[in-house]
């Protein structure tokens, strides 16, 4: 809706901001209030889909030309979507392999109680992770809309959660956490994409 009313930059900002706020709400409910991650995230998925259908009962289309360029354009033969994916992968690799926060995230995945006892701020890091995931989901949603040059009401992204879980499991990350790597998840995503394209 912001793409149509205000253009590409406000649309990008609003889309990413909405994802970030939803991630923060999930983080508070799960990290601070200790509610079930599965129940909260699936509940939020249903709630946001309902809100989206209420706000835009019909599909949105006819975006400005620069939105289509963002979703389908390229520079030096590399699509803007590919560049965005490489940036996200690069940031994740640096955070998980080179920064102290990466080791803390893995430690929380292995044993959150032990992590808390050794002084790791488990609740703050959990909330931060949900915020980052929400931000990434907002970015992915905006880029998906730009790629399709439309926003089909109620159908965009349906079933995508199963694809994401499959890619993560193919990447060797168990549901209880504590193991895995960014590159293996990237390989899982690549394998899913190859299968879908084939």
mmCIF file of C-alpha atoms in Angstrom:
data_model
loop_
_atom_site.group_PDB
_atom_site.id
_atom_site.type_symbol
_atom_site.label_atom_id
_atom_site.label_comp_id
_atom_site.label_asym_id
_atom_site.label_seq_id
_atom_site.Cartn_x
_atom_site.Cartn_y
_atom_site.Cartn_z
ATOM 1 C CA UNK A 1 0.000 0.000 0.000
ATOM 2 C CA UNK A 2 2.901 2.353 0.766
ATOM 3 C CA UNK A 3 4.534 1.540 -2.569
ATOM 4 C CA UNK A 4 1.345 2.708 -4.289
ATOM 5 C CA UNK A 5 0.773 5.810 -2.178
ATOM 6 C CA UNK A 6 4.294 7.061 -1.458
ATOM 7 C CA UNK A 7 6.823 5.281 -3.693
ATOM 8 C CA UNK A 8 9.751 2.933 -3.328
ATOM 9 C CA UNK A 9 11.767 4.367 -0.418
ATOM 10 C CA UNK A 10 8.828 4.811 1.988
ATOM 11 C CA UNK A 11 7.565 1.383 0.883
ATOM 12 C CA UNK A 12 10.896 -0.227 1.743
ATOM 13 C CA UNK A 13 11.053 1.553 5.102
ATOM 14 C CA UNK A 14 7.470 0.716 6.087
ATOM 15 C CA UNK A 15 7.780 -2.935 5.004
ATOM 16 C CA UNK A 16 11.014 -3.467 6.945
ATOM 17 C CA UNK A 17 9.689 -1.516 9.943
ATOM 18 C CA UNK A 18 6.486 -3.588 10.108
ATOM 19 C CA UNK A 19 8.521 -6.805 10.066
ATOM 20 C CA UNK A 20 10.820 -5.447 12.774
ATOM 21 C CA UNK A 21 7.920 -4.450 15.043
ATOM 22 C CA UNK A 22 6.276 -7.864 14.618
ATOM 23 C CA UNK A 23 9.615 -9.506 15.426
ATOM 24 C CA UNK A 24 9.933 -7.352 18.541
ATOM 25 C CA UNK A 25 6.437 -8.344 19.706
ATOM 26 C CA UNK A 26 7.286 -12.013 19.159
ATOM 27 C CA UNK A 27 10.581 -11.529 20.990
ATOM 28 C CA UNK A 28 8.937 -9.984 24.037
ATOM 29 C CA UNK A 29 6.232 -12.658 24.180
ATOM 30 C CA UNK A 30 8.755 -15.496 23.808
ATOM 31 C CA UNK A 31 11.961 -14.118 25.330
ATOM 32 C CA UNK A 32 10.539 -12.175 28.265
ATOM 33 C CA UNK A 33 7.183 -13.835 28.950
ATOM 34 C CA UNK A 34 8.425 -17.380 28.156
ATOM 35 C CA UNK A 35 5.484 -18.258 25.928
ATOM 36 C CA UNK A 36 5.839 -21.130 23.468
ATOM 37 C CA UNK A 37 7.774 -20.036 20.348
ATOM 38 C CA UNK A 38 5.669 -22.276 18.108
ATOM 39 C CA UNK A 39 2.346 -20.968 19.434
ATOM 40 C CA UNK A 40 3.433 -17.304 19.348
ATOM 41 C CA UNK A 41 4.931 -17.361 15.850
ATOM 42 C CA UNK A 42 2.090 -19.357 14.284
ATOM 43 C CA UNK A 43 -0.449 -17.179 16.095
ATOM 44 C CA UNK A 44 1.279 -14.033 14.838
ATOM 45 C CA UNK A 45 1.345 -15.507 11.319
ATOM 46 C CA UNK A 46 -2.431 -16.025 11.410
ATOM 47 C CA UNK A 47 -3.027 -12.588 12.942
ATOM 48 C CA UNK A 48 -0.895 -10.706 10.417
ATOM 49 C CA UNK A 49 -2.472 -12.547 7.497
ATOM 50 C CA UNK A 50 -5.883 -11.557 8.829
ATOM 51 C CA UNK A 51 -4.836 -7.915 9.218
ATOM 52 C CA UNK A 52 -3.341 -7.916 5.710
ATOM 53 C CA UNK A 53 -6.569 -9.267 4.193
ATOM 54 C CA UNK A 54 -8.591 -6.722 6.151
ATOM 55 C CA UNK A 55 -6.422 -3.802 4.985
ATOM 56 C CA UNK A 56 -6.234 -4.968 1.363
ATOM 57 C CA UNK A 57 -9.013 -7.432 0.514
ATOM 58 C CA UNK A 58 -8.107 -7.194 -3.193
ATOM 59 C CA UNK A 59 -4.693 -7.792 -4.732
ATOM 60 C CA UNK A 60 -2.466 -4.738 -5.034
ATOM 61 C CA UNK A 61 -0.701 -4.009 -8.319
ATOM 62 C CA UNK A 62 0.359 -1.133 -10.548
ATOM 63 C CA UNK A 63 3.388 -0.174 -8.488
ATOM 64 C CA UNK A 64 5.787 2.537 -9.696
ATOM 65 C CA UNK A 65 8.347 1.392 -12.281
ATOM 66 C CA UNK A 66 11.265 1.635 -9.831
ATOM 67 C CA UNK A 67 9.623 -1.019 -7.635
ATOM 68 C CA UNK A 68 9.675 -3.419 -10.574
ATOM 69 C CA UNK A 69 13.332 -2.501 -11.218
ATOM 70 C CA UNK A 70 14.160 -3.311 -7.584
ATOM 71 C CA UNK A 71 12.562 -6.742 -7.905
ATOM 72 C CA UNK A 72 13.749 -7.631 -11.379
ATOM 73 C CA UNK A 73 16.730 -5.396 -12.128
ATOM 74 C CA UNK A 74 20.413 -6.200 -11.943
ATOM 75 C CA UNK A 75 23.842 -4.621 -11.836
ATOM 76 C CA UNK A 76 26.780 -6.238 -13.655
ATOM 77 C CA UNK A 77 24.624 -9.294 -14.285
ATOM 78 C CA UNK A 78 23.759 -9.827 -10.601
ATOM 79 C CA UNK A 79 20.141 -9.200 -9.617
ATOM 80 C CA UNK A 80 19.338 -6.780 -6.838
ATOM 81 C CA UNK A 81 17.648 -9.674 -5.032
ATOM 82 C CA UNK A 82 20.869 -11.680 -5.282
ATOM 83 C CA UNK A 83 22.858 -8.751 -3.913
ATOM 84 C CA UNK A 84 20.428 -8.430 -0.997
ATOM 85 C CA UNK A 85 20.733 -12.170 -0.297
ATOM 86 C CA UNK A 86 24.549 -12.000 -0.386
ATOM 87 C CA UNK A 87 24.523 -9.039 2.014
ATOM 88 C CA UNK A 88 22.251 -10.848 4.473
ATOM 89 C CA UNK A 89 24.377 -14.020 4.249
ATOM 90 C CA UNK A 90 27.558 -11.980 4.744
ATOM 91 C CA UNK A 91 26.185 -10.208 7.816
ATOM 92 C CA UNK A 92 24.995 -13.530 9.282
ATOM 93 C CA UNK A 93 28.381 -15.175 8.649
ATOM 94 C CA UNK A 94 30.279 -12.342 10.332
ATOM 95 C CA UNK A 95 27.868 -12.219 13.284
ATOM 96 C CA UNK A 96 27.889 -15.968 13.880
ATOM 97 C CA UNK A 97 31.579 -16.672 13.232
ATOM 98 C CA UNK A 98 33.471 -13.511 14.151
ATOM 99 C CA UNK A 99 31.487 -11.720 16.852
ATOM 100 C CA UNK A 100 30.924 -12.725 20.497
ATOM 101 C CA UNK A 101 27.158 -12.593 19.938
ATOM 102 C CA UNK A 102 27.445 -15.616 17.619
ATOM 103 C CA UNK A 103 28.993 -17.793 20.323
ATOM 104 C CA UNK A 104 26.364 -16.600 22.787
ATOM 105 C CA UNK A 105 23.555 -17.477 20.383
ATOM 106 C CA UNK A 106 24.934 -20.998 19.946
ATOM 107 C CA UNK A 107 25.370 -21.359 23.721
ATOM 108 C CA UNK A 108 21.751 -20.345 24.299
ATOM 109 C CA UNK A 109 20.686 -22.925 21.720
ATOM 110 C CA UNK A 110 22.674 -25.637 23.500
ATOM 111 C CA UNK A 111 21.463 -24.809 27.014
ATOM 112 C CA UNK A 112 19.716 -21.547 27.831
ATOM 113 C CA UNK A 113 19.736 -22.176 31.594
ATOM 114 C CA UNK A 114 23.491 -22.794 31.700
ATOM 115 C CA UNK A 115 24.021 -19.739 29.480
ATOM 116 C CA UNK A 116 22.041 -17.630 31.933
ATOM 117 C CA UNK A 117 24.052 -18.960 34.865
ATOM 118 C CA UNK A 118 27.363 -17.969 33.238
ATOM 119 C CA UNK A 119 26.132 -14.423 32.688
ATOM 120 C CA UNK A 120 24.823 -14.426 29.130
ATOM 121 C CA UNK A 121 21.788 -12.106 28.854
ATOM 122 C CA UNK A 122 19.516 -14.826 27.473
ATOM 123 C CA UNK A 123 16.306 -12.785 27.407
ATOM 124 C CA UNK A 124 17.878 -9.765 25.712
ATOM 125 C CA UNK A 125 19.580 -11.896 23.063
ATOM 126 C CA UNK A 126 16.371 -13.858 22.424
ATOM 127 C CA UNK A 127 14.418 -10.638 21.891
ATOM 128 C CA UNK A 128 17.204 -9.301 19.655
ATOM 129 C CA UNK A 129 17.122 -12.465 17.525
ATOM 130 C CA UNK A 130 13.377 -12.186 16.965
ATOM 131 C CA UNK A 131 13.805 -8.512 16.038
ATOM 132 C CA UNK A 132 16.513 -9.414 13.496
ATOM 133 C CA UNK A 133 14.374 -12.226 12.071
ATOM 134 C CA UNK A 134 11.413 -9.829 11.815
ATOM 135 C CA UNK A 135 13.578 -7.266 10.041
ATOM 136 C CA UNK A 136 14.815 -9.912 7.590
ATOM 137 C CA UNK A 137 11.255 -11.149 7.012
ATOM 138 C CA UNK A 138 10.092 -7.574 6.345
ATOM 139 C CA UNK A 139 12.906 -7.111 3.837
ATOM 140 C CA UNK A 140 12.093 -10.451 2.181
ATOM 141 C CA UNK A 141 8.407 -9.540 1.938
ATOM 142 C CA UNK A 142 9.152 -6.176 0.347
ATOM 143 C CA UNK A 143 11.543 -7.773 -2.158
ATOM 144 C CA UNK A 144 9.038 -10.520 -2.980
ATOM 145 C CA UNK A 145 6.332 -7.943 -3.700
ATOM 146 C CA UNK A 146 8.804 -5.995 -5.857
ATOM 147 C CA UNK A 147 9.773 -9.174 -7.746
ATOM 148 C CA UNK A 148 6.149 -10.091 -8.469
ATOM 149 C CA UNK A 149 5.177 -6.443 -9.061
ATOM 150 C CA UNK A 150 1.987 -7.240 -7.158
ATOM 151 C CA UNK A 151 0.766 -8.226 -3.714
ATOM 152 C CA UNK A 152 -1.828 -10.994 -4.046
ATOM 153 C CA UNK A 153 -4.148 -10.640 -1.073
ATOM 154 C CA UNK A 154 -4.158 -13.648 1.228
ATOM 155 C CA UNK A 155 -1.996 -15.859 -0.987
ATOM 156 C CA UNK A 156 1.460 -14.275 -0.988
ATOM 157 C CA UNK A 157 3.782 -16.398 1.143
ATOM 158 C CA UNK A 158 1.218 -19.091 1.972
ATOM 159 C CA UNK A 159 3.104 -22.278 2.772
ATOM 160 C CA UNK A 160 6.434 -20.453 2.800
ATOM 161 C CA UNK A 161 6.957 -21.325 6.465
ATOM 162 C CA UNK A 162 7.165 -25.015 5.541
ATOM 163 C CA UNK A 163 9.757 -24.240 2.862
ATOM 164 C CA UNK A 164 11.819 -22.278 5.388
ATOM 165 C CA UNK A 165 11.675 -25.073 7.973
ATOM 166 C CA UNK A 166 12.658 -27.609 5.308
ATOM 167 C CA UNK A 167 15.654 -25.510 4.236
ATOM 168 C CA UNK A 168 16.763 -25.092 7.854
ATOM 169 C CA UNK A 169 16.465 -28.816 8.560
ATOM 170 C CA UNK A 170 18.304 -29.643 5.326
ATOM 171 C CA UNK A 171 21.008 -27.287 6.576
ATOM 172 C CA UNK A 172 21.490 -29.525 9.617
ATOM 173 C CA UNK A 173 20.020 -27.241 12.266
ATOM 174 C CA UNK A 174 17.889 -29.155 14.788
ATOM 175 C CA UNK A 175 14.752 -27.588 16.244
ATOM 176 C CA UNK A 176 16.326 -27.519 19.711
ATOM 177 C CA UNK A 177 19.286 -25.485 18.384
ATOM 178 C CA UNK A 178 22.930 -25.523 19.382
ATOM 179 C CA UNK A 179 24.293 -26.862 16.081
ATOM 180 C CA UNK A 180 24.508 -25.862 12.449
ATOM 181 C CA UNK A 181 26.007 -23.118 10.335
ATOM 182 C CA UNK A 182 24.898 -20.292 8.083
ATOM 183 C CA UNK A 183 26.550 -21.845 5.034
ATOM 184 C CA UNK A 184 24.734 -25.153 5.526
ATOM 185 C CA UNK A 185 21.411 -23.308 5.709
ATOM 186 C CA UNK A 186 22.360 -21.462 2.505
ATOM 187 C CA UNK A 187 22.978 -24.851 0.888
ATOM 188 C CA UNK A 188 19.566 -26.011 2.142
ATOM 189 C CA UNK A 189 17.918 -22.941 0.611
ATOM 190 C CA UNK A 190 19.833 -23.502 -2.638
ATOM 191 C CA UNK A 191 18.709 -27.131 -2.802
ATOM 192 C CA UNK A 192 15.054 -26.169 -2.285
ATOM 193 C CA UNK A 193 15.359 -23.481 -4.973
ATOM 194 C CA UNK A 194 16.915 -25.937 -7.440
ATOM 195 C CA UNK A 195 14.162 -28.484 -6.794
ATOM 196 C CA UNK A 196 11.412 -25.876 -7.193
ATOM 197 C CA UNK A 197 12.962 -24.466 -10.356
ATOM 198 C CA UNK A 198 13.410 -27.963 -11.816
#
